[in-house]
Coordinates of C-alpha atoms in Angstrom, one line a residue:
X1 CA 18.6 -16.0 34.5
X2 CA 14.9 -15.5 33.4
X3 CA 14.6 -13.3 30.3
X4 CA 12.0 -10.5 30.7
X5 CA 11.2 -9.0 27.3
X6 CA 8.0 -7.6 28.9
X7 CA 10.1 -4.9 30.5
X8 CA 10.2 -3.2 27.0
X9 CA 6.4 -3.2 27.0
X10 CA 5.9 -1.8 30.5
X11 CA 4.5 1.6 29.5
X12 CA 3.4 3.5 26.4
X13 CA 6.4 5.7 26.7
X14 CA 8.8 2.7 26.7
X15 CA 6.8 1.0 23.9
X16 CA 7.1 4.2 21.8
X17 CA 10.9 4.3 22.5
X18 CA 11.5 0.8 21.2
X19 CA 8.9 0.4 18.5
X20 CA 10.2 -0.8 15.1
X21 CA 7.6 0.3 12.6
X22 CA 6.1 3.7 12.0
X23 CA 3.5 5.2 9.7
X24 CA 3.6 8.8 8.5
X25 CA 1.2 10.9 6.4
X26 CA 3.6 10.9 3.6
X27 CA 3.3 7.1 3.3
X28 CA -0.4 7.4 2.4
X29 CA -1.9 7.7 -1.1
X30 CA -5.6 8.5 -1.4
X31 CA -7.4 6.8 -4.3
X32 CA -10.2 9.0 -5.8
X33 CA -13.0 8.6 -8.4
X34 CA -13.8 11.4 -10.8
X35 CA -17.1 11.2 -12.7
X36 CA -18.8 13.1 -15.4
X37 CA -22.0 12.6 -13.5
X38 CA -23.2 14.0 -10.2
X39 CA -21.1 13.6 -7.0
X40 CA -22.5 10.6 -5.1
X41 CA -21.4 8.2 -2.3
X42 CA -20.5 4.7 -3.4
X43 CA -23.2 2.5 -1.8
X44 CA -20.8 -0.4 -1.0
X45 CA -18.1 1.9 0.3
X46 CA -19.5 4.3 2.9
X47 CA -17.5 7.5 3.1
X48 CA -16.1 7.1 -0.4
X49 CA -17.5 9.3 -3.2
X50 CA -17.5 9.6 -7.0
X51 CA -16.6 13.3 -7.4
X52 CA -17.7 15.5 -10.2
X53 CA -15.1 17.9 -11.6
X54 CA -17.1 20.8 -10.0
X55 CA -16.9 19.2 -6.6
X56 CA -13.3 18.0 -6.8
X57 CA -11.8 21.2 -5.4
X58 CA -13.6 20.9 -2.1
X59 CA -12.6 17.2 -1.8
X60 CA -9.0 18.1 -2.6
X61 CA -9.0 20.8 0.1
X62 CA -9.9 18.2 2.7
X63 CA -7.2 15.9 1.3
X64 CA -4.5 18.5 1.4
X65 CA -5.6 19.9 4.8
X66 CA -5.2 16.4 6.2
X67 CA -1.6 16.4 5.1
X68 CA -2.0 13.8 2.3
X69 CA 0.6 14.5 -0.4
X70 CA -0.4 12.1 -3.2
X71 CA -3.7 11.0 -4.9
X72 CA -4.5 8.2 -7.3
X73 CA -7.2 9.0 -9.9
X74 CA -9.7 6.8 -11.6
X75 CA -12.1 8.0 -14.2
X76 CA -15.8 7.3 -14.7
X77 CA -16.7 8.5 -18.2
X78 CA -20.2 9.1 -19.6
X79 CA -19.3 7.3 -22.8
X80 CA -17.9 3.9 -23.1
X81 CA -16.9 2.0 -26.3
X82 CA -15.1 -1.2 -27.4
X83 CA -11.6 0.3 -27.2
X84 CA -12.0 2.6 -24.2
X85 CA -11.3 5.7 -26.2
X86 CA -12.0 8.1 -23.3
X87 CA -9.0 6.7 -21.5
X88 CA -6.7 8.4 -24.0
X89 CA -8.8 11.4 -24.9
X90 CA -7.1 14.7 -23.8
X91 CA -10.5 16.0 -22.9
X92 CA -11.3 12.9 -20.9
X93 CA -12.6 13.0 -17.3
X94 CA -9.3 12.0 -15.6
X95 CA -7.3 14.4 -17.8
X96 CA -9.7 17.2 -16.8
X97 CA -9.3 16.3 -13.2
X98 CA -5.6 16.2 -13.4
X99 CA -5.4 19.6 -15.0
X100 CA -7.7 21.2 -12.4
X101 CA -5.7 19.5 -9.6
X102 CA -2.4 20.9 -10.8
X103 CA -3.9 24.4 -11.2
X104 CA -5.1 24.4 -7.6
X105 CA -2.5 22.3 -5.8
X106 CA 0.6 22.1 -8.0
X107 CA 2.7 20.4 -5.3
X108 CA 0.2 17.5 -4.8
X109 CA 1.5 14.4 -6.5
X110 CA -1.0 13.1 -9.0
X111 CA -0.9 9.5 -10.0
X112 CA -3.1 8.4 -13.0
X113 CA -4.3 4.9 -13.1
X114 CA -3.7 3.5 -16.6
X115 CA -6.2 0.9 -17.6
X116 CA -9.1 0.5 -20.0
X117 CA -11.7 -1.3 -17.8
X118 CA -13.4 1.8 -16.6
X119 CA -13.7 3.1 -20.2
X120 CA -14.7 0.0 -22.2
X121 CA -18.2 -1.1 -22.9
X122 CA -17.3 -4.7 -22.1
X123 CA -15.5 -3.9 -18.9
X124 CA -12.2 -5.7 -19.7
X125 CA -8.8 -4.1 -19.4
X126 CA -7.9 -4.4 -23.1
X127 CA -9.0 -4.9 -26.7
X128 CA -11.3 -7.8 -27.0
X129 CA -11.5 -10.0 -30.1
X130 CA -13.4 -13.3 -30.3
X131 CA -14.1 -13.1 -26.6
X132 CA -10.3 -12.9 -25.7
X133 CA -8.3 -9.9 -24.5
X134 CA -5.6 -9.2 -27.0
X135 CA -2.4 -8.4 -25.3
X136 CA -0.3 -6.6 -27.9
X137 CA -3.1 -4.6 -29.5
X138 CA -3.9 -3.2 -26.0
X139 CA -0.3 -1.9 -25.5
X140 CA -0.6 0.9 -27.9
X141 CA -3.8 2.2 -26.3
X142 CA -2.3 2.0 -22.8
X143 CA 0.7 4.0 -24.0
X144 CA -1.6 6.6 -25.5
X145 CA -3.5 6.9 -22.2
X146 CA -0.3 7.3 -20.3
X147 CA 0.9 10.1 -22.6
X148 CA -2.4 11.8 -22.5
X149 CA -2.4 11.8 -18.7
X150 CA 1.2 13.0 -18.6
X151 CA 0.3 15.8 -21.0
X152 CA -2.5 16.8 -18.6
X153 CA 0.1 17.0 -15.8
X154 CA 0.2 13.7 -14.1
X155 CA 3.5 13.1 -12.1
X156 CA 3.2 9.3 -12.1
X157 CA 1.3 6.9 -14.3
X158 CA 0.2 3.6 -12.9
X159 CA -0.6 0.8 -15.3
X160 CA -3.0 -1.7 -13.7
X161 CA -4.0 -3.8 -16.6
X162 CA -1.5 -6.7 -16.3
X163 CA -0.8 -6.9 -20.0
X164 CA 2.7 -8.3 -20.8
X165 CA 5.1 -5.6 -21.9
X166 CA 3.0 -2.6 -21.0
X167 CA 5.7 -1.0 -18.8
X168 CA 8.1 -0.9 -21.8
X169 CA 5.5 0.3 -24.1
X170 CA 4.5 3.1 -21.8
X171 CA 8.1 4.1 -21.0
X172 CA 9.0 4.3 -24.6
X173 CA 5.9 6.4 -25.4
X174 CA 6.6 8.8 -22.5
X175 CA 10.2 9.2 -23.5
X176 CA 9.4 9.7 -27.2
X177 CA 6.9 12.5 -26.2
X178 CA 9.5 14.3 -23.9
X179 CA 7.9 13.0 -20.7
X180 CA 11.0 11.4 -19.5
X181 CA 10.5 12.8 -16.0
X182 CA 7.1 11.1 -15.5
X183 CA 7.4 8.1 -13.3
X184 CA 5.8 4.7 -13.7
X185 CA 4.3 3.0 -10.7
X186 CA 3.5 -0.4 -12.0
X187 CA 0.9 -2.7 -10.6
X188 CA 3.6 -5.4 -10.9
X189 CA 1.8 -7.9 -8.7
X190 CA -2.0 -7.7 -9.2
X191 CA -3.9 -10.8 -8.3
X192 CA -7.3 -11.8 -9.7
X193 CA -9.1 -11.2 -6.4
X194 CA -12.6 -11.3 -5.0
X195 CA -11.6 -8.2 -2.9
X196 CA -12.2 -5.9 -5.8
X197 CA -16.0 -6.1 -5.8
X198 CA -16.9 -2.7 -4.3
X199 CA -14.4 -1.0 -6.6
X200 CA -16.2 -2.4 -9.6
X201 CA -19.4 -0.9 -8.3
X202 CA -17.7 2.4 -7.8
X203 CA -16.1 2.5 -11.2
X204 CA -18.8 0.7 -13.1
X205 CA -16.1 -1.6 -14.4
X206 CA -17.3 -5.2 -13.9
X207 CA -16.6 -7.4 -16.9
X208 CA -19.7 -7.9 -19.1
X209 CA -18.6 -11.5 -19.7
X210 CA -16.1 -13.9 -18.2
X211 CA -13.5 -12.7 -15.7
X212 CA -10.0 -11.4 -15.7
X213 CA -8.1 -14.5 -14.8
X214 CA -6.3 -14.8 -18.1
X215 CA -4.4 -11.6 -17.4
X216 CA -4.5 -10.9 -13.6
X217 CA -2.5 -13.3 -11.5
X218 CA -3.6 -16.6 -9.9
X219 CA -3.8 -16.1 -6.1
X220 CA -2.4 -19.5 -5.6
X221 CA 1.0 -18.4 -6.9
X222 CA 3.9 -16.8 -5.1
X223 CA 7.0 -17.3 -7.3
X224 CA 5.1 -15.7 -10.2
X225 CA 5.1 -12.4 -8.2
X226 CA 8.9 -12.3 -8.4
X227 CA 8.9 -13.0 -12.1
X228 CA 6.3 -10.2 -12.8
X229 CA 8.2 -7.7 -10.7
X230 CA 11.5 -8.4 -12.2
X231 CA 10.1 -8.0 -15.7
X232 CA 8.5 -4.6 -14.8
X233 CA 11.8 -3.3 -13.4
X234 CA 13.7 -4.4 -16.5
X235 CA 11.2 -2.6 -18.6
X236 CA 11.5 0.7 -16.8
X237 CA 9.2 0.8 -13.7
X238 CA 10.3 3.3 -11.1
X239 CA 8.0 2.0 -8.4
X240 CA 6.3 -1.4 -7.9
X241 CA 3.1 -2.5 -6.3
X242 CA 1.4 -5.5 -4.7
X243 CA -2.4 -5.6 -4.8
X244 CA -4.4 -6.5 -2.7
X245 CA -2.7 -6.0 0.6
X246 CA -3.8 -7.8 3.8
X247 CA -4.3 -11.3 2.3
X248 CA -1.0 -10.9 0.4
X249 CA 1.5 -9.7 3.0
X250 CA 3.6 -12.8 2.4
X251 CA 3.9 -11.5 -1.2
X252 CA 4.7 -8.0 0.0
X253 CA 7.5 -9.3 2.1
X254 CA 8.9 -11.6 -0.7
X255 CA 8.9 -8.7 -3.1
X256 CA 10.4 -6.3 -0.6
X257 CA 13.2 -8.7 0.3
X258 CA 14.1 -9.4 -3.3
X259 CA 14.0 -5.9 -4.9
X260 CA 15.4 -2.7 -3.6
X261 CA 12.7 -0.5 -5.3
X262 CA 10.1 1.7 -3.8
X263 CA 7.2 -0.6 -3.0
X264 CA 3.5 0.3 -2.7
X265 CA 0.6 -1.8 -1.5
X266 CA -3.0 -1.2 -2.2
X267 CA -5.6 -1.7 0.6
X268 CA -8.3 -2.4 -1.9
X269 CA -12.1 -1.7 -1.8
X270 CA -13.1 -5.0 -0.3
X271 CA -10.7 -4.6 2.6
X272 CA -12.0 -1.1 3.2
X273 CA -15.7 -2.2 3.0
X274 CA -15.2 -5.1 5.4
X275 CA -13.7 -2.9 8.0
X276 CA -16.2 -0.1 7.5
X277 CA -19.2 -2.5 7.6
X278 CA -17.9 -4.2 10.8
X279 CA -17.3 -0.7 12.3
X280 CA -20.8 0.5 11.4
X281 CA -22.3 -2.5 13.1
X282 CA -20.2 -1.8 16.3
X283 CA -18.3 -5.0 16.0
X284 CA -14.8 -3.6 15.9
X285 CA -12.8 -0.4 16.9
X286 CA -12.4 1.1 13.4
X287 CA -9.5 3.3 14.2
X288 CA -7.6 0.6 16.0
X289 CA -8.2 -2.0 13.2
X290 CA -7.2 0.4 10.5
X291 CA -4.0 1.5 12.1
X292 CA -3.0 -2.0 13.0
X293 CA -3.7 -3.1 9.4
X294 CA -1.6 -0.2 7.9
X295 CA 1.2 -0.9 10.3
X296 CA 1.2 -4.6 9.2
X297 CA 1.7 -3.4 5.6
X298 CA 4.6 -1.2 6.5
X299 CA 6.1 -4.0 8.6
X300 CA 5.9 -6.4 5.7
X301 CA 8.0 -4.0 3.6
X302 CA 5.7 -1.5 2.0
X303 CA 6.9 2.1 1.7
X304 CA 3.7 3.5 0.3
X305 CA 0.1 2.5 1.1
X306 CA -2.8 3.3 -1.2
X307 CA -5.9 3.3 1.0
X308 CA -9.4 4.7 1.0
X309 CA -8.7 5.4 4.7
X310 CA -5.8 7.8 3.9
X311 CA -7.6 11.0 4.9
X312 CA -9.0 9.5 8.1
X313 CA -5.7 7.8 8.9
X314 CA -3.9 11.1 8.5
X315 CA -6.2 12.7 11.0
X316 CA -5.8 9.8 13.4
X317 CA -2.0 10.1 13.1
X318 CA -2.3 13.8 14.0
X319 CA -4.3 13.0 17.1
X320 CA -1.8 10.3 18.1

C-alpha cells in the first residue's frame, strides 16, 4: 500500500496538530547594550541600539510589554584600560543598568555578560602580557566582575571569555560572597567566528592587535565542544551555551544529546545583520526567515535562544 505522509500536511490545522517543535516567548532572551554615551542605533545592526541609562527604562518597557522575560546586558564604558577595570567597578555602566532594571522590573531575569573585551583598551578578553592573553591572571578579574554584577542584582552571570577554569573561579567567588543562588550560564562552546563583526562595532570591542583564536574555539573542531562543555559542568555551570547558532546546529545537537543541562544558543550579530540586510533590500520575507531560523535552533536541541530579534519575534508569536 502506498504510504501517504502528505495527509499530515493537508491543512494548517492538521499541520498544527502534528507539529513537533514550538517556540514560546519564554524561550527568548534579548541582548542589550548599555552605554555611558548617548543612545544611538548601531549602524551595522539596524533596529538595535546602544541605550543610555536614562533611556533604558523606555526600552525595557517595550521588552516587557512584548512578553520577554530575560535580558542579557553588555556594557560600553567611557573609560577603558589595560585590565578592564570598569567591568568590576560597582559603579560601572552594566552594574548601574542592572540596579535600575531590578528597581523597575524586579521579575525580569537579568543576565550579565562577564568578559573584559568591552572594557580593555586593547580589546582582548583578558590580561595581556608580551602580546599574549594570560589565562590565570584573568580569572581573578572575571570573578570580581561576576561578584560585582551579582551585588548589583544580576540573576545570572554569563562568562564569555573562554579562559580555562573561569567557571570554577566565578562559582567559588560567588559562593564566598554569599551569592550561592546566582546562576552561571557559561558560554561553554564559543567559536572564533567571523559572525561577530557587527557586535564588535556595537560594543567597540575589536582587538587592537591579533585575534582571539588562542582562546576562542577553532570552528573546524566538533569533539572539542564536548570537552569544553563537560569541563564547565564539572566546574559548576548551571546552564550551557553554543555560540554562534545557525552555522553550528550540528554542535547544538551534539551538546544537547550528550548533556542533560539547560542549553542556550546565541543567534549572533552577524546572523541578525545578514537577515536584516536582505530584508531591507526586499530579497527575503524577514518574519518567515526569522521564525524558521529560531525553530531550527529549538529543533536542534536549544531550550533558550539569545537573539536580537527577541522583541520582534515575541510580537510575531502573538500574531500567530
